[in-house]
């Protein structure tokens, strides 16, 4: 299933385009990922970990656009503002019914409704592909993301204590959540 490009009007009136990522987005993806990581402690990567060659990022995009995977981006005026991906939890027979989902948005579009649209696209893709369960983890202090996931039907099934260790020596727990797609 390919994601048809769609225009979405943010709550602040800005028009954005949600579309499938392409290898040609690699340089912009790195810029966006570095900014996302610098703006939030809710991602597993730090800003410095996105210091990759553009070719490596293009390969990453290609790998996340294969069978059972979806990588969508949101852009405005030629600038990427976030992404959302669906990926298989594994290819083995006993786990291939499960997929993971991850989303990262620049702070300037938080709470503008685009996260809901991208997550719903991800859920729709997963259902069409035939996945039965979608899984994610979320930092326990990320209240807005938890609210979004619960609104979409995700339920908490566990906790990964001290899953993140920040540079200042503090820790964050991850809440494990799943959505039954059957």
GROMACS .gro file of C-alpha atoms in nm:
model
  182
    1UNK     CA    1   0.000   0.000   0.000
    2UNK     CA    2   0.138   0.336  -0.098
    3UNK     CA    3   0.043   0.643   0.099
    4UNK     CA    4  -0.133   0.895  -0.120
    5UNK     CA    5  -0.002   1.247  -0.054
    6UNK     CA    6  -0.248   1.453   0.145
    7UNK     CA    7  -0.267   1.816   0.244
    8UNK     CA    8  -0.354   1.884   0.607
    9UNK     CA    9  -0.439   2.214   0.769
   10UNK     CA   10  -0.276   2.250   1.111
   11UNK     CA   11  -0.473   2.404   1.396
   12UNK     CA   12  -0.264   2.721   1.354
   13UNK     CA   13  -0.379   2.751   0.989
   14UNK     CA   14  -0.052   2.634   0.827
   15UNK     CA   15  -0.094   2.391   0.540
   16UNK     CA   16   0.135   2.087   0.537
   17UNK     CA   17   0.181   1.790   0.306
   18UNK     CA   18   0.188   1.435   0.443
   19UNK     CA   19   0.348   1.194   0.200
   20UNK     CA   20   0.568   0.889   0.171
   21UNK     CA   21   0.938   0.953   0.227
   22UNK     CA   22   1.177   0.921  -0.066
   23UNK     CA   23   1.550   0.862  -0.077
   24UNK     CA   24   1.587   1.218  -0.207
   25UNK     CA   25   1.463   1.336   0.137
   26UNK     CA   26   1.777   1.203   0.307
   27UNK     CA   27   1.955   1.535   0.367
   28UNK     CA   28   1.635   1.700   0.495
   29UNK     CA   29   1.559   1.395   0.713
   30UNK     CA   30   1.894   1.430   0.886
   31UNK     CA   31   1.837   1.801   0.950
   32UNK     CA   32   1.488   1.732   1.084
   33UNK     CA   33   1.602   1.438   1.299
   34UNK     CA   34   1.882   1.642   1.457
   35UNK     CA   35   1.638   1.922   1.539
   36UNK     CA   36   1.380   1.677   1.680
   37UNK     CA   37   1.645   1.520   1.901
   38UNK     CA   38   1.764   1.861   2.021
   39UNK     CA   39   1.410   1.969   2.112
   40UNK     CA   40   1.297   1.662   2.305
   41UNK     CA   41   1.418   1.406   2.556
   42UNK     CA   42   1.146   1.169   2.433
   43UNK     CA   43   1.352   1.012   2.153
   44UNK     CA   44   1.608   0.736   2.197
   45UNK     CA   45   1.870   0.916   1.987
   46UNK     CA   46   2.060   1.233   2.063
   47UNK     CA   47   2.131   1.511   1.818
   48UNK     CA   48   2.494   1.399   1.770
   49UNK     CA   49   2.383   1.047   1.670
   50UNK     CA   50   2.236   1.186   1.348
   51UNK     CA   51   2.580   1.281   1.216
   52UNK     CA   52   2.555   1.037   0.927
   53UNK     CA   53   2.647   1.060   0.561
   54UNK     CA   54   2.347   1.142   0.342
   55UNK     CA   55   2.399   0.811   0.160
   56UNK     CA   56   2.353   0.620   0.488
   57UNK     CA   57   2.029   0.807   0.556
   58UNK     CA   58   1.909   0.735   0.201
   59UNK     CA   59   1.972   0.364   0.266
   60UNK     CA   60   1.784   0.392   0.597
   61UNK     CA   61   1.487   0.543   0.409
   62UNK     CA   62   1.504   0.271   0.144
   63UNK     CA   63   1.514   0.000   0.412
   64UNK     CA   64   1.207   0.146   0.584
   65UNK     CA   65   1.011   0.163   0.263
   66UNK     CA   66   1.022  -0.209   0.188
   67UNK     CA   67   0.770  -0.484   0.239
   68UNK     CA   68   0.553  -0.436   0.546
   69UNK     CA   69   0.701  -0.093   0.618
   70UNK     CA   70   0.581   0.262   0.575
   71UNK     CA   71   0.780   0.582   0.624
   72UNK     CA   72   0.575   0.898   0.596
   73UNK     CA   73   0.692   1.256   0.635
   74UNK     CA   74   0.522   1.588   0.693
   75UNK     CA   75   0.656   1.891   0.511
   76UNK     CA   76   0.579   2.259   0.470
   77UNK     CA   77   0.744   2.487   0.216
   78UNK     CA   78   0.994   2.216   0.120
   79UNK     CA   79   1.105   2.164   0.482
   80UNK     CA   80   1.048   1.835   0.666
   81UNK     CA   81   0.878   1.878   1.003
   82UNK     CA   82   0.846   1.517   1.115
   83UNK     CA   83   0.806   1.153   1.028
   84UNK     CA   84   0.610   0.846   1.127
   85UNK     CA   85   0.705   0.490   1.046
   86UNK     CA   86   0.558   0.142   1.059
   87UNK     CA   87   0.803  -0.147   1.061
   88UNK     CA   88   0.781  -0.525   1.101
   89UNK     CA   89   0.872  -0.656   1.447
   90UNK     CA   90   1.033  -0.948   1.269
   91UNK     CA   91   1.010  -1.175   0.966
   92UNK     CA   92   0.990  -1.502   1.156
   93UNK     CA   93   0.661  -1.691   1.148
   94UNK     CA   94   0.574  -1.638   1.514
   95UNK     CA   95   0.621  -1.259   1.514
   96UNK     CA   96   0.532  -1.147   1.165
   97UNK     CA   97   0.177  -1.056   1.276
   98UNK     CA   98   0.324  -0.769   1.481
   99UNK     CA   99   0.450  -0.427   1.374
  100UNK     CA  100   0.604  -0.134   1.553
  101UNK     CA  101   0.530   0.234   1.505
  102UNK     CA  102   0.735   0.541   1.582
  103UNK     CA  103   0.675   0.912   1.534
  104UNK     CA  104   0.886   1.224   1.571
  105UNK     CA  105   0.769   1.579   1.512
  106UNK     CA  106   0.940   1.914   1.543
  107UNK     CA  107   0.821   2.113   1.843
  108UNK     CA  108   0.667   2.381   1.620
  109UNK     CA  109   0.395   2.137   1.511
  110UNK     CA  110   0.329   1.962   1.843
  111UNK     CA  111  -0.039   1.967   1.942
  112UNK     CA  112  -0.146   2.073   1.591
  113UNK     CA  113  -0.331   1.751   1.501
  114UNK     CA  114  -0.083   1.619   1.247
  115UNK     CA  115   0.040   1.346   1.484
  116UNK     CA  116  -0.312   1.205   1.500
  117UNK     CA  117  -0.340   1.202   1.119
  118UNK     CA  118   0.001   1.037   1.072
  119UNK     CA  119  -0.069   0.776   1.340
  120UNK     CA  120  -0.408   0.699   1.182
  121UNK     CA  121  -0.234   0.658   0.844
  122UNK     CA  122   0.007   0.417   1.014
  123UNK     CA  123  -0.279   0.218   1.167
  124UNK     CA  124  -0.466   0.205   0.835
  125UNK     CA  125  -0.150   0.084   0.658
  126UNK     CA  126  -0.092  -0.185   0.921
  127UNK     CA  127  -0.448  -0.314   0.889
  128UNK     CA  128  -0.434  -0.326   0.509
  129UNK     CA  129  -0.098  -0.503   0.524
  130UNK     CA  130  -0.248  -0.764   0.755
  131UNK     CA  131  -0.073  -0.693   1.083
  132UNK     CA  132  -0.273  -0.798   1.386
  133UNK     CA  133  -0.091  -0.596   1.652
  134UNK     CA  134   0.087  -0.260   1.655
  135UNK     CA  135   0.336  -0.183   1.931
  136UNK     CA  136   0.520   0.120   2.060
  137UNK     CA  137   0.699   0.252   2.363
  138UNK     CA  138   0.669   0.601   2.501
  139UNK     CA  139   0.858   0.796   2.768
  140UNK     CA  140   0.642   0.790   3.081
  141UNK     CA  141   0.653   1.171   3.116
  142UNK     CA  142   0.535   1.233   2.756
  143UNK     CA  143   0.174   1.295   2.859
  144UNK     CA  144   0.054   1.435   2.524
  145UNK     CA  145   0.185   1.134   2.330
  146UNK     CA  146   0.033   0.892   2.580
  147UNK     CA  147  -0.300   1.072   2.545
  148UNK     CA  148  -0.279   1.048   2.164
  149UNK     CA  149  -0.202   0.677   2.173
  150UNK     CA  150  -0.483   0.605   2.420
  151UNK     CA  151  -0.723   0.810   2.204
  152UNK     CA  152  -0.631   0.583   1.911
  153UNK     CA  153  -0.698   0.269   2.117
  154UNK     CA  154  -0.350   0.171   2.238
  155UNK     CA  155  -0.336   0.012   2.583
  156UNK     CA  156  -0.045  -0.007   2.823
  157UNK     CA  157   0.086  -0.356   2.890
  158UNK     CA  158   0.407  -0.296   3.076
  159UNK     CA  159   0.689  -0.073   3.185
  160UNK     CA  160   1.056  -0.076   3.096
  161UNK     CA  161   1.217   0.090   3.399
  162UNK     CA  162   1.517   0.319   3.346
  163UNK     CA  163   1.505   0.246   2.971
  164UNK     CA  164   1.668   0.582   2.887
  165UNK     CA  165   1.976   0.715   3.059
  166UNK     CA  166   2.023   1.084   2.989
  167UNK     CA  167   2.354   1.266   2.969
  168UNK     CA  168   2.287   1.431   3.307
  169UNK     CA  169   2.269   1.089   3.475
  170UNK     CA  170   1.889   1.083   3.517
  171UNK     CA  171   1.668   0.807   3.383
  172UNK     CA  172   1.328   0.774   3.217
  173UNK     CA  173   1.092   0.478   3.211
  174UNK     CA  174   0.923   0.364   2.892
  175UNK     CA  175   0.560   0.260   2.888
  176UNK     CA  176   0.496  -0.030   2.650
  177UNK     CA  177   0.171   0.001   2.455
  178UNK     CA  178  -0.010  -0.212   2.196
  179UNK     CA  179  -0.309  -0.180   1.965
  180UNK     CA  180  -0.514  -0.483   1.864
  181UNK     CA  181  -0.574  -0.444   1.489
  182UNK     CA  182  -0.803  -0.747   1.447
   0.00000   0.00000   0.00000
